[in-house]
PDB file of C-alpha atoms and ligand atoms in Angstrom:
ATOM      1  CA  MET A  15      -9.048 -94.030  -8.307  1.00  0.00           C
ATOM      2  CA  ASN A  16      -8.703 -96.685 -10.926  1.00  0.00           C
ATOM      3  CA  LYS A  17     -11.161 -98.539 -13.149  1.00  0.00           C
ATOM      4  CA  ILE A  18     -13.978-100.066 -10.710  1.00  0.00           C
ATOM      5  CA  THR A  19     -15.162-103.455 -11.435  1.00  0.00           C
ATOM      6  CA  VAL A  20     -17.897-105.015  -9.910  1.00  0.00           C
ATOM      7  CA  ILE A  21     -17.668-109.066  -9.663  1.00  0.00           C
ATOM      8  CA  THR A  22     -20.662-110.860  -8.198  1.00  0.00           C
ATOM      9  CA  GLY A  23     -19.906-114.222  -6.882  1.00  0.00           C
ATOM     10  CA  ALA A  24     -16.294-113.413  -5.905  1.00  0.00           C
ATOM     11  CA  THR A  25     -15.973-115.619  -2.799  1.00  0.00           C
ATOM     12  CA  SER A  26     -15.214-118.658  -5.114  1.00  0.00           C
ATOM     13  CA  GLY A  27     -14.292-120.206  -8.503  1.00  0.00           C
ATOM     14  CA  ILE A  28     -14.404-118.107 -11.593  1.00  0.00           C
ATOM     15  CA  GLY A  29     -15.543-114.862  -9.614  1.00  0.00           C
ATOM     16  CA  ASN A  30     -12.660-115.365  -7.464  1.00  0.00           C
ATOM     17  CA  ALA A  31     -10.361-115.924 -10.197  1.00  0.00           C
ATOM     18  CA  CYS A  32     -11.808-112.607 -11.918  1.00  0.00           C
ATOM     19  CA  ALA A  33     -10.922-110.433  -8.717  1.00  0.00           C
ATOM     20  CA  GLU A  34      -7.371-111.782  -8.688  1.00  0.00           C
ATOM     21  CA  ILE A  35      -6.627-110.879 -12.190  1.00  0.00           C
ATOM     22  CA  PHE A  36      -8.943-107.778 -12.273  1.00  0.00           C
ATOM     23  CA  ALA A  37      -6.545-106.777  -9.210  1.00  0.00           C
ATOM     24  CA  GLN A  38      -3.537-107.679 -10.674  1.00  0.00           C
ATOM     25  CA  ASN A  39      -4.228-105.440 -13.485  1.00  0.00           C
ATOM     26  CA  GLN A  40      -4.947-102.379 -11.047  1.00  0.00           C
ATOM     27  CA  HIS A  41      -8.539-102.202 -11.143  1.00  0.00           C
ATOM     28  CA  ASP A  42     -10.420-101.314  -7.632  1.00  0.00           C
ATOM     29  CA  LEU A  43     -13.053-103.774  -6.829  1.00  0.00           C
ATOM     30  CA  ILE A  44     -16.244-104.314  -5.650  1.00  0.00           C
ATOM     31  CA  ILE A  45     -16.627-107.957  -4.793  1.00  0.00           C
ATOM     32  CA  THR A  46     -19.971-109.404  -3.589  1.00  0.00           C
ATOM     33  CA  GLY A  47     -21.369-112.713  -2.381  1.00  0.00           C
ATOM     34  CA  ARG A  48     -23.267-114.168   0.598  1.00  0.00           C
ATOM     35  CA  ARG A  49     -20.207-115.518   2.613  1.00  0.00           C
ATOM     36  CA  ALA A  50     -18.547-112.383   4.259  1.00  0.00           C
ATOM     37  CA  ASP A  51     -15.933-114.124   5.935  1.00  0.00           C
ATOM     38  CA  ARG A  52     -14.571-115.235   2.445  1.00  0.00           C
ATOM     39  CA  LEU A  53     -15.181-111.668   1.151  1.00  0.00           C
ATOM     40  CA  GLU A  54     -13.018-110.009   3.747  1.00  0.00           C
ATOM     41  CA  LYS A  55     -10.216-112.519   3.197  1.00  0.00           C
ATOM     42  CA  ILE A  56     -10.120-111.951  -0.527  1.00  0.00           C
ATOM     43  CA  SER A  57      -9.923-108.346  -0.256  1.00  0.00           C
ATOM     44  CA  ALA A  58      -7.227-108.367   2.667  1.00  0.00           C
ATOM     45  CA  GLU A  59      -5.172-110.527   0.240  1.00  0.00           C
ATOM     46  CA  LEU A  60      -5.778-108.502  -3.178  1.00  0.00           C
ATOM     47  CA  LYS A  61      -5.408-104.977  -1.153  1.00  0.00           C
ATOM     48  CA  SER A  62      -1.996-106.281   0.094  1.00  0.00           C
ATOM     49  CA  GLU A  63      -0.660-108.035  -2.851  1.00  0.00           C
ATOM     50  CA  TYR A  64      -1.729-105.530  -5.566  1.00  0.00           C
ATOM     51  CA  GLY A  65      -1.990-102.492  -3.342  1.00  0.00           C
ATOM     52  CA  VAL A  66      -5.875-101.662  -5.140  1.00  0.00           C
ATOM     53  CA  GLN A  67      -8.873-100.436  -3.184  1.00  0.00           C
ATOM     54  CA  VAL A  68     -11.359-103.329  -2.565  1.00  0.00           C
ATOM     55  CA  LEU A  69     -14.993-102.693  -1.386  1.00  0.00           C
ATOM     56  CA  LEU A  70     -17.134-105.675  -0.284  1.00  0.00           C
ATOM     57  CA  PHE A  71     -20.759-106.448   0.137  1.00  0.00           C
ATOM     58  CA  ALA A  72     -21.924-109.536   1.366  1.00  0.00           C
ATOM     59  CA  PHE A  73     -25.610-110.162   0.506  1.00  0.00           C
ATOM     60  CA  ASP A  74     -27.957-112.465  -1.623  1.00  0.00           C
ATOM     61  CA  ILE A  75     -28.322-111.302  -5.018  1.00  0.00           C
ATOM     62  CA  ARG A  76     -31.773-113.046  -5.293  1.00  0.00           C
ATOM     63  CA  LYS A  77     -33.257-110.103  -2.714  1.00  0.00           C
ATOM     64  CA  ARG A  78     -34.310-107.158  -4.251  1.00  0.00           C
ATOM     65  CA  GLN A  79     -34.001-104.865  -1.373  1.00  0.00           C
ATOM     66  CA  GLU A  80     -30.393-106.079  -0.696  1.00  0.00           C
ATOM     67  CA  VAL A  81     -29.325-105.446  -4.022  1.00  0.00           C
ATOM     68  CA  ASP A  82     -31.099-102.100  -3.824  1.00  0.00           C
ATOM     69  CA  TYR A  83     -29.409-101.536  -0.405  1.00  0.00           C
ATOM     70  CA  PHE A  84     -25.949-102.135  -2.207  1.00  0.00           C
ATOM     71  CA  ILE A  85     -26.278 -99.678  -5.055  1.00  0.00           C
ATOM     72  CA  ASN A  86     -27.752 -97.232  -2.679  1.00  0.00           C
ATOM     73  CA  SER A  87     -24.985 -97.173  -0.019  1.00  0.00           C
ATOM     74  CA  LEU A  88     -22.470 -97.158  -2.640  1.00  0.00           C
ATOM     75  CA  PRO A  89     -20.085 -94.008  -1.816  1.00  0.00           C
ATOM     76  CA  GLU A  90     -19.968 -91.513  -4.493  1.00  0.00           C
ATOM     77  CA  ALA A  91     -16.492 -92.122  -5.587  1.00  0.00           C
ATOM     78  CA  TRP A  92     -17.440 -95.819  -6.089  1.00  0.00           C
ATOM     79  CA  LYS A  93     -20.210 -95.049  -8.753  1.00  0.00           C
ATOM     80  CA  ASP A  94     -18.158 -94.615 -11.483  1.00  0.00           C
ATOM     81  CA  ILE A  95     -18.382 -98.358 -12.469  1.00  0.00           C
ATOM     82  CA  LYS A  96     -16.777 -99.469 -15.657  1.00  0.00           C
ATOM     83  CA  ILE A  97     -17.247-103.287 -15.607  1.00  0.00           C
ATOM     84  CA  LEU A  98     -19.640-105.437 -13.998  1.00  0.00           C
ATOM     85  CA  ILE A  99     -19.197-109.135 -13.986  1.00  0.00           C
ATOM     86  CA  ASN A 100     -22.545-111.008 -13.680  1.00  0.00           C
ATOM     87  CA  ASN A 101     -21.055-113.998 -12.617  1.00  0.00           C
ATOM     88  CA  ALA A 102     -22.829-115.459  -9.354  1.00  0.00           C
ATOM     89  CA  GLY A 103     -24.965-118.291  -9.989  1.00  0.00           C
ATOM     90  CA  LEU A 104     -25.403-122.176  -9.362  1.00  0.00           C
ATOM     91  CA  ALA A 105     -27.186-125.275 -10.480  1.00  0.00           C
ATOM     92  CA  ALA A 106     -28.927-126.823  -7.616  1.00  0.00           C
ATOM     93  CA  GLY A 107     -29.939-130.668  -8.236  1.00  0.00           C
ATOM     94  CA  PHE A 108     -29.502-133.109 -11.378  1.00  0.00           C
ATOM     95  CA  ASP A 109     -33.015-134.507 -11.485  1.00  0.00           C
ATOM     96  CA  PRO A 110     -35.109-135.123 -14.288  1.00  0.00           C
ATOM     97  CA  ILE A 111     -38.213-132.726 -14.288  1.00  0.00           C
ATOM     98  CA  GLN A 112     -40.466-135.044 -12.972  1.00  0.00           C
ATOM     99  CA  GLU A 113     -38.669-135.582 -10.022  1.00  0.00           C
ATOM    100  CA  GLY A 114     -37.437-132.027  -9.710  1.00  0.00           C
ATOM    101  CA  ASN A 115     -37.128-130.313  -6.314  1.00  0.00           C
ATOM    102  CA  ILE A 116     -39.021-127.100  -6.670  1.00  0.00           C
ATOM    103  CA  ASP A 117     -36.990-125.250  -4.338  1.00  0.00           C
ATOM    104  CA  ASP A 118     -34.211-125.895  -6.278  1.00  0.00           C
ATOM    105  CA  TRP A 119     -35.883-124.558  -9.475  1.00  0.00           C
ATOM    106  CA  GLU A 120     -36.548-121.330  -7.675  1.00  0.00           C
ATOM    107  CA  GLN A 121     -33.303-121.044  -6.297  1.00  0.00           C
ATOM    108  CA  MET A 122     -31.841-121.273  -9.970  1.00  0.00           C
ATOM    109  CA  ILE A 123     -34.427-119.017 -11.407  1.00  0.00           C
ATOM    110  CA  ASP A 124     -33.710-116.296  -8.887  1.00  0.00           C
ATOM    111  CA  THR A 125     -30.104-116.325  -8.971  1.00  0.00           C
ATOM    112  CA  ASN A 126     -29.187-116.926 -12.185  1.00  0.00           C
ATOM    113  CA  ILE A 127     -31.852-114.709 -13.890  1.00  0.00           C
ATOM    114  CA  LYS A 128     -33.246-112.522 -11.258  1.00  0.00           C
ATOM    115  CA  GLY A 129     -30.584-111.749  -9.226  1.00  0.00           C
ATOM    116  CA  LEU A 130     -28.609-110.904 -12.757  1.00  0.00           C
ATOM    117  CA  LEU A 131     -31.209-108.720 -13.781  1.00  0.00           C
ATOM    118  CA  TYR A 132     -31.421-106.720 -10.480  1.00  0.00           C
ATOM    119  CA  MET A 133     -27.724-106.230 -10.608  1.00  0.00           C
ATOM    120  CA  THR A 134     -27.580-105.054 -14.171  1.00  0.00           C
ATOM    121  CA  ARG A 135     -30.829-102.892 -13.528  1.00  0.00           C
ATOM    122  CA  ALA A 136     -29.046-101.012 -10.531  1.00  0.00           C
ATOM    123  CA  VAL A 137     -25.615-100.801 -12.044  1.00  0.00           C
ATOM    124  CA  SER A 138     -26.425 -99.736 -15.814  1.00  0.00           C
ATOM    125  CA  PRO A 139     -28.160 -96.400 -15.087  1.00  0.00           C
ATOM    126  CA  LEU A 140     -24.188 -95.428 -13.560  1.00  0.00           C
ATOM    127  CA  MET A 141     -22.714 -96.408 -16.553  1.00  0.00           C
ATOM    128  CA  ILE A 142     -25.300 -94.874 -19.072  1.00  0.00           C
ATOM    129  CA  GLU A 143     -24.831 -91.218 -17.128  1.00  0.00           C
ATOM    130  CA  LYS A 144     -20.916 -91.813 -17.886  1.00  0.00           C
ATOM    131  CA  ARG A 145     -21.806 -93.184 -21.637  1.00  0.00           C
ATOM    132  CA  GLU A 146     -19.140 -96.068 -20.710  1.00  0.00           C
ATOM    133  CA  GLY A 147     -19.106 -99.446 -19.512  1.00  0.00           C
ATOM    134  CA  HIS A 148     -19.227-102.843 -20.346  1.00  0.00           C
ATOM    135  CA  ILE A 149     -21.171-105.880 -18.678  1.00  0.00           C
ATOM    136  CA  ILE A 150     -19.875-109.245 -18.943  1.00  0.00           C
ATOM    137  CA  ASN A 151     -22.315-112.373 -18.315  1.00  0.00           C
ATOM    138  CA  ILE A 152     -21.350-115.496 -17.440  1.00  0.00           C
ATOM    139  CA  GLY A 153     -23.405-118.071 -19.156  1.00  0.00           C
ATOM    140  CA  SER A 154     -22.916-121.547 -19.700  1.00  0.00           C
ATOM    141  CA  ILE A 155     -22.675-123.985 -22.783  1.00  0.00           C
ATOM    142  CA  ALA A 156     -25.768-124.882 -20.680  1.00  0.00           C
ATOM    143  CA  GLY A 157     -27.041-121.992 -22.421  1.00  0.00           C
ATOM    144  CA  ARG A 158     -26.507-123.304 -25.701  1.00  0.00           C
ATOM    145  CA  GLU A 159     -27.670-127.172 -25.574  1.00  0.00           C
ATOM    146  CA  VAL A 160     -29.988-128.599 -23.110  1.00  0.00           C
ATOM    147  CA  TYR A 161     -28.847-132.248 -21.641  1.00  0.00           C
ATOM    148  CA  ALA A 162     -30.686-134.889 -19.559  1.00  0.00           C
ATOM    149  CA  ASN A 163     -31.426-133.289 -16.184  1.00  0.00           C
ATOM    150  CA  GLY A 164     -30.074-130.364 -16.785  1.00  0.00           C
ATOM    151  CA  ASN A 165     -33.595-128.632 -17.619  1.00  0.00           C
ATOM    152  CA  VAL A 166     -33.996-125.957 -15.190  1.00  0.00           C
ATOM    153  CA  TYR A 167     -30.334-125.023 -15.253  1.00  0.00           C
ATOM    154  CA  CYS A 168     -29.809-125.171 -18.616  1.00  0.00           C
ATOM    155  CA  ALA A 169     -33.241-123.032 -19.250  1.00  0.00           C
ATOM    156  CA  THR A 170     -31.607-120.247 -17.095  1.00  0.00           C
ATOM    157  CA  LYS A 171     -28.705-120.242 -19.071  1.00  0.00           C
ATOM    158  CA  HIS A 172     -30.667-119.934 -22.051  1.00  0.00           C
ATOM    159  CA  ALA A 173     -32.197-116.890 -20.484  1.00  0.00           C
ATOM    160  CA  VAL A 174     -28.847-115.315 -19.795  1.00  0.00           C
ATOM    161  CA  ASP A 175     -28.214-115.949 -23.372  1.00  0.00           C
ATOM    162  CA  ALA A 176     -31.409-114.312 -24.634  1.00  0.00           C
ATOM    163  CA  LEU A 177     -30.739-111.169 -22.102  1.00  0.00           C
ATOM    164  CA  SER A 178     -27.035-111.087 -23.180  1.00  0.00           C
ATOM    165  CA  LYS A 179     -28.388-110.217 -26.527  1.00  0.00           C
ATOM    166  CA  GLY A 180     -31.322-108.055 -25.398  1.00  0.00           C
ATOM    167  CA  MET A 181     -29.001-105.998 -23.196  1.00  0.00           C
ATOM    168  CA  ARG A 182     -26.860-105.214 -25.960  1.00  0.00           C
ATOM    169  CA  ILE A 183     -29.507-103.639 -28.223  1.00  0.00           C
ATOM    170  CA  ASP A 184     -31.042-101.728 -25.486  1.00  0.00           C
ATOM    171  CA  LEU A 185     -27.738-100.317 -24.177  1.00  0.00           C
ATOM    172  CA  LEU A 186     -26.250 -99.700 -27.656  1.00  0.00           C
ATOM    173  CA  PRO A 187     -26.890 -96.075 -27.805  1.00  0.00           C
ATOM    174  CA  TYR A 188     -24.921 -95.356 -24.720  1.00  0.00           C
ATOM    175  CA  GLY A 189     -21.479 -97.043 -25.899  1.00  0.00           C
ATOM    176  CA  ILE A 190     -21.894 -99.788 -23.311  1.00  0.00           C
ATOM    177  CA  LYS A 191     -20.486-103.115 -24.373  1.00  0.00           C
ATOM    178  CA  VAL A 192     -22.116-106.606 -23.504  1.00  0.00           C
ATOM    179  CA  THR A 193     -19.950-109.933 -23.666  1.00  0.00           C
ATOM    180  CA  GLN A 194     -21.513-113.339 -22.926  1.00  0.00           C
ATOM    181  CA  ILE A 195     -18.943-115.959 -21.541  1.00  0.00           C
ATOM    182  CA  ALA A 196     -20.130-119.370 -21.840  1.00  0.00           C
ATOM    183  CA  PRO A 197     -18.209-121.634 -20.223  1.00  0.00           C
ATOM    184  CA  GLY A 198     -17.994-125.756 -20.759  1.00  0.00           C
ATOM    185  CA  ALA A 199     -16.816-127.558 -17.487  1.00  0.00           C
ATOM    186  CA  VAL A 200     -14.709-125.555 -14.849  1.00  0.00           C
ATOM    187  CA  GLU A 201     -13.598-127.163 -11.602  1.00  0.00           C
ATOM    188  CA  THR A 202     -14.936-124.612  -9.048  1.00  0.00           C
ATOM    189  CA  GLY A 203     -17.381-125.309  -6.452  1.00  0.00           C
ATOM    190  CA  PHE A 204     -20.044-125.544  -8.990  1.00  0.00           C
ATOM    191  CA  SER A 205     -20.492-129.412  -8.718  1.00  0.00           C
ATOM    192  CA  ILE A 206     -20.301-129.745  -5.253  1.00  0.00           C
ATOM    193  CA  VAL A 207     -23.260-127.028  -5.159  1.00  0.00           C
ATOM    194  CA  ARG A 208     -25.135-128.976  -7.859  1.00  0.00           C
ATOM    195  CA  LEU A 209     -24.523-132.205  -5.983  1.00  0.00           C
ATOM    196  CA  LYS A 210     -25.520-130.791  -2.509  1.00  0.00           C
ATOM    197  CA  GLY A 211     -22.100-131.406  -0.926  1.00  0.00           C
ATOM    198  CA  ASP A 212     -21.099-134.750  -2.433  1.00  0.00           C
ATOM    199  CA  LEU A 213     -17.474-134.247  -2.883  1.00  0.00           C
ATOM    200  CA  GLU A 214     -17.004-137.886  -4.359  1.00  0.00           C
ATOM    201  CA  LYS A 215     -19.531-137.404  -7.043  1.00  0.00           C
ATOM    202  CA  ALA A 216     -18.151-133.755  -7.724  1.00  0.00           C
ATOM    203  CA  ALA A 217     -14.907-134.820  -7.898  1.00  0.00           C
ATOM    204  CA  LYS A 218     -15.846-137.703 -10.474  1.00  0.00           C
ATOM    205  CA  VAL A 219     -17.128-134.777 -12.744  1.00  0.00           C
ATOM    206  CA  TYR A 220     -13.703-133.326 -13.570  1.00  0.00           C
ATOM    207  CA  GLN A 221     -11.930-136.952 -13.526  1.00  0.00           C
ATOM    208  CA  GLY A 222      -9.919-138.321 -16.353  1.00  0.00           C
ATOM    209  CA  TYR A 223      -9.481-135.031 -18.461  1.00  0.00           C
ATOM    210  CA  LYS A 224      -8.281-131.627 -17.647  1.00  0.00           C
ATOM    211  CA  PRO A 225     -11.160-129.235 -17.163  1.00  0.00           C
ATOM    212  CA  LEU A 226     -10.901-125.670 -17.387  1.00  0.00           C
ATOM    213  CA  LYS A 227     -10.178-123.430 -13.956  1.00  0.00           C
ATOM    214  CA  GLY A 228     -11.411-120.508 -13.013  1.00  0.00           C
ATOM    215  CA  LYS A 229      -8.543-118.726 -14.175  1.00  0.00           C
ATOM    216  CA  ASP A 230      -9.061-119.951 -17.798  1.00  0.00           C
ATOM    217  CA  ILE A 231     -12.179-117.879 -17.776  1.00  0.00           C
ATOM    218  CA  ALA A 232     -11.195-114.993 -15.795  1.00  0.00           C
ATOM    219  CA  GLU A 233      -7.979-114.377 -18.140  1.00  0.00           C
ATOM    220  CA  ALA A 234     -10.767-114.315 -21.052  1.00  0.00           C
ATOM    221  CA  ALA A 235     -13.026-111.732 -18.970  1.00  0.00           C
ATOM    222  CA  TYR A 236     -10.140-109.664 -18.338  1.00  0.00           C
ATOM    223  CA  TYR A 237      -8.827-109.899 -22.265  1.00  0.00           C
ATOM    224  CA  VAL A 238     -12.221-108.423 -23.542  1.00  0.00           C
ATOM    225  CA  THR A 239     -12.055-105.772 -21.401  1.00  0.00           C
ATOM    226  CA  THR A 240      -8.895-104.605 -23.034  1.00  0.00           C
ATOM    227  CA  LEU A 241      -9.815-104.036 -26.547  1.00  0.00           C
ATOM    228  CA  PRO A 242      -9.972-100.483 -28.137  1.00  0.00           C
ATOM    229  CA  ALA A 243     -13.283 -98.545 -27.500  1.00  0.00           C
ATOM    230  CA  HIS A 244     -14.826 -99.648 -31.157  1.00  0.00           C
ATOM    231  CA  VAL A 245     -14.389-103.140 -30.664  1.00  0.00           C
ATOM    232  CA  ASN A 246     -16.530-105.642 -28.750  1.00  0.00           C
ATOM    233  CA  ILE A 247     -16.495-109.396 -28.319  1.00  0.00           C
ATOM    234  CA  ASN A 248     -20.169-110.582 -28.208  1.00  0.00           C
ATOM    235  CA  ASP A 249     -19.771-113.931 -27.380  1.00  0.00           C
ATOM    236  CA  LEU A 250     -17.527-116.693 -26.245  1.00  0.00           C
ATOM    237  CA  LEU A 251     -17.929-120.400 -25.883  1.00  0.00           C
ATOM    238  CA  ILE A 252     -14.989-121.789 -23.948  1.00  0.00           C
ATOM    239  CA  VAL A 253     -14.362-125.246 -23.182  1.00  0.00           C
ATOM    240  CA  PRO A 254     -11.471-127.702 -22.187  1.00  0.00           C
ATOM    241  CA  THR A 255      -9.685-129.231 -25.305  1.00  0.00           C
ATOM    242  CA  ALA A 256     -11.353-132.752 -23.828  1.00  0.00           C
ATOM    243  CA  GLN A 257     -14.867-131.325 -24.478  1.00  0.00           C
ATOM    244  CA  ALA A 258     -16.513-131.297 -27.828  1.00  0.00           C
ATOM    245  CA  ASN A 259     -20.063-130.265 -26.408  1.00  0.00           C
ATOM    246  CA  ALA A 260     -22.248-130.482 -23.433  1.00  0.00           C
ATOM    247  CA  THR A 261     -22.393-133.975 -23.425  1.00  0.00           C
ATOM    248  CA  THR A 262     -19.474-135.211 -24.899  1.00  0.00           C
ATOM    249  CA  VAL A 263     -16.157-135.261 -22.974  1.00  0.00           C
ATOM    250  CA  PHE A 264     -13.133-137.710 -24.092  1.00  0.00           C
ATOM    251  CA  LYS A 265     -12.208-139.062 -20.603  1.00  0.00           C
ATOM    252  CA  LYS A 266      -9.399-141.373 -20.099  1.00  0.00           C
ATOM    253  CA  LYS A 267      -9.716-144.162 -17.678  1.00  0.00           C
ATOM    254  CA  VAL A 268      -8.325-143.773 -14.318  1.00  0.00           C
TER     255      VAL A 268
HETATM  256  P1  NDP B 101     -19.157-121.496  -7.463  1.00  0.00           P
HETATM  257  O1  NDP B 101     -19.985-122.457  -6.434  1.00  0.00           O
HETATM  258  O2  NDP B 101     -17.099-121.687  -7.337  1.00  0.00           O
HETATM  259  O3  NDP B 101     -19.028-119.873  -7.219  1.00  0.00           O
HETATM  260  C1  NDP B 101     -20.431-119.433  -7.257  1.00  0.00           C
HETATM  261  C2  NDP B 101     -20.435-118.104  -6.751  1.00  0.00           C
HETATM  262  O4  NDP B 101     -22.006-117.478  -6.851  1.00  0.00           O
HETATM  263  C3  NDP B 101     -19.949-118.049  -5.413  1.00  0.00           C
HETATM  264  O5  NDP B 101     -19.089-117.021  -5.492  1.00  0.00           O
HETATM  265  C4  NDP B 101     -21.608-117.602  -4.763  1.00  0.00           C
HETATM  266  O6  NDP B 101     -21.114-116.781  -3.810  1.00  0.00           O
HETATM  267  C5  NDP B 101     -22.009-117.546  -5.892  1.00  0.00           C
HETATM  268  N1  NDP B 101     -23.702-116.953  -5.239  1.00  0.00           N
HETATM  269  C6  NDP B 101     -24.444-118.348  -5.617  1.00  0.00           C
HETATM  270  N2  NDP B 101     -25.790-117.817  -5.210  1.00  0.00           N
HETATM  271  C7  NDP B 101     -25.727-116.458  -4.966  1.00  0.00           C
HETATM  272  C8  NDP B 101     -26.766-115.618  -4.120  1.00  0.00           C
HETATM  273  N3  NDP B 101     -28.049-116.354  -3.826  1.00  0.00           N
HETATM  274  N4  NDP B 101     -26.187-114.446  -3.890  1.00  0.00           N
HETATM  275  C9  NDP B 101     -25.094-114.073  -4.174  1.00  0.00           C
HETATM  276  N5  NDP B 101     -23.899-115.035  -4.592  1.00  0.00           N
HETATM  277  C10 NDP B 101     -24.307-116.253  -4.679  1.00  0.00           C
HETATM  278  O7  NDP B 101     -19.361-121.939  -9.094  1.00  0.00           O
HETATM  279  P2  NDP B 101     -18.381-121.149 -10.406  1.00  0.00           P
HETATM  280  O8  NDP B 101     -17.386-120.354 -10.088  1.00  0.00           O
HETATM  281  O9  NDP B 101     -18.347-122.512 -11.408  1.00  0.00           O
HETATM  282  O10 NDP B 101     -19.886-120.548 -11.022  1.00  0.00           O
HETATM  283  C11 NDP B 101     -19.721-119.053 -11.452  1.00  0.00           C
HETATM  284  C12 NDP B 101     -20.736-119.089 -12.621  1.00  0.00           C
HETATM  285  O11 NDP B 101     -20.141-119.735 -13.587  1.00  0.00           O
HETATM  286  C13 NDP B 101     -22.333-119.444 -12.270  1.00  0.00           C
HETATM  287  O12 NDP B 101     -23.096-118.647 -12.837  1.00  0.00           O
HETATM  288  C14 NDP B 101     -22.251-120.904 -13.284  1.00  0.00           C
HETATM  289  O13 NDP B 101     -23.376-120.766 -13.617  1.00  0.00           O
HETATM  290  C15 NDP B 101     -21.339-120.562 -14.421  1.00  0.00           C
HETATM  291  N6  NDP B 101     -20.882-121.650 -14.824  1.00  0.00           N
HETATM  292  C16 NDP B 101     -20.048-122.468 -14.314  1.00  0.00           C
HETATM  293  C17 NDP B 101     -19.407-123.562 -14.810  1.00  0.00           C
HETATM  294  C18 NDP B 101     -18.731-124.860 -14.208  1.00  0.00           C
HETATM  295  O14 NDP B 101     -18.478-125.866 -15.103  1.00  0.00           O
HETATM  296  N7  NDP B 101     -17.957-124.348 -13.179  1.00  0.00           N
HETATM  297  C19 NDP B 101     -19.707-123.901 -16.472  1.00  0.00           C
HETATM  298  C20 NDP B 101     -20.462-122.808 -16.795  1.00  0.00           C
HETATM  299  C21 NDP B 101     -20.887-121.560 -16.359  1.00  0.00           C
HETATM  300  P3  NDP B 101     -21.639-117.044  -2.115  1.00  0.00           P
HETATM  301  O15 NDP B 101     -22.059-118.721  -1.966  1.00  0.00           O
HETATM  302  O16 NDP B 101     -20.741-116.610  -1.164  1.00  0.00           O
HETATM  303  O17 NDP B 101     -22.795-116.283  -2.349  1.00  0.00           O
HETATM  304  C1  8X3 B 102     -21.726-125.700 -16.108  1.00  0.00           C
HETATM  305  C2  8X3 B 102     -21.467-126.482 -16.979  1.00  0.00           C
HETATM  306  O1  8X3 B 102     -22.150-128.379 -18.658  1.00  0.00           O
HETATM  307  O2  8X3 B 102     -22.578-128.767 -16.285  1.00  0.00           O
HETATM  308  O3  8X3 B 102     -22.665-124.590 -16.516  1.00  0.00           O
HETATM  309  O4  8X3 B 102     -23.655-127.010 -17.624  1.00  0.00           O
HETATM  310  S1  8X3 B 102     -22.448-127.699 -17.291  1.00  0.00           S
END
């Protein structure tokens, strides 16, 4: 088999773009997300376009038993996972803390922190056995800064930052690389999800400047995996040229 790469949240945005680029570069893929129909379509396209093997698992990363089922049902030949891209995640809602929807908080904490932890706990022992592997965590500029109404989402991405540092220390003796990629504004399904399906409001987030595309982040994710065994990139903060920090974006009037 080719190098095996696991991508969570491959049904959309950054994860989908990662699937495309890693397949283009002849990685066999394990792609995950909740939407089975999308996974099936993406899998068929990647197999036919790039001739790689693709396994798909539709599950909710928040559910520990579903993550356990995923790892326990991996065929033997697919256990030699070289790269794990912990990408699945979301922001839900954009409210001040005193008006926040507690279900939204639970969803963000369960997905962005606990889901990432469940996947890492499941996959890292397989990497340890081989003394080789690379975990890429998709953090955010929201893990470096906090902005109005970002409260819980920012907290989950600060947690991804802390966990990336912690994983790097714990996995060091086994030669496993850990890279955090922290994007600024990327035009994906992200704002549509955050704003609960309000397409007009979501489109406005990306108006008046050129945001990143999922592909821009995917190319960086692929790049960090191509470096020699003795070189690791710990951290990348990647923003559109029009974005100086989490709250300062130079927008032209449209
Ligand atoms: P999208 O909404 O386009 O993609 C999110 C992906 O996460 C989907 O594939 C979705 O799959 C998956 N996902 C969400 N919840 C779950 C769940 N409970 N179980 C399994 N999969 C889940 O957004 P992005 O591509 O932008 O987001 C990817 C990552 O990038 C996220 O971690 C986000 O926080 C981060 N990020 C995004 C930025 C942006 O501006 N877009 C900037 C910085 C970071 P499905 O719905 O099929 O389950
Ligand atoms: C997504 C980018 O700036 O909305 O993580 O937090 S931002």
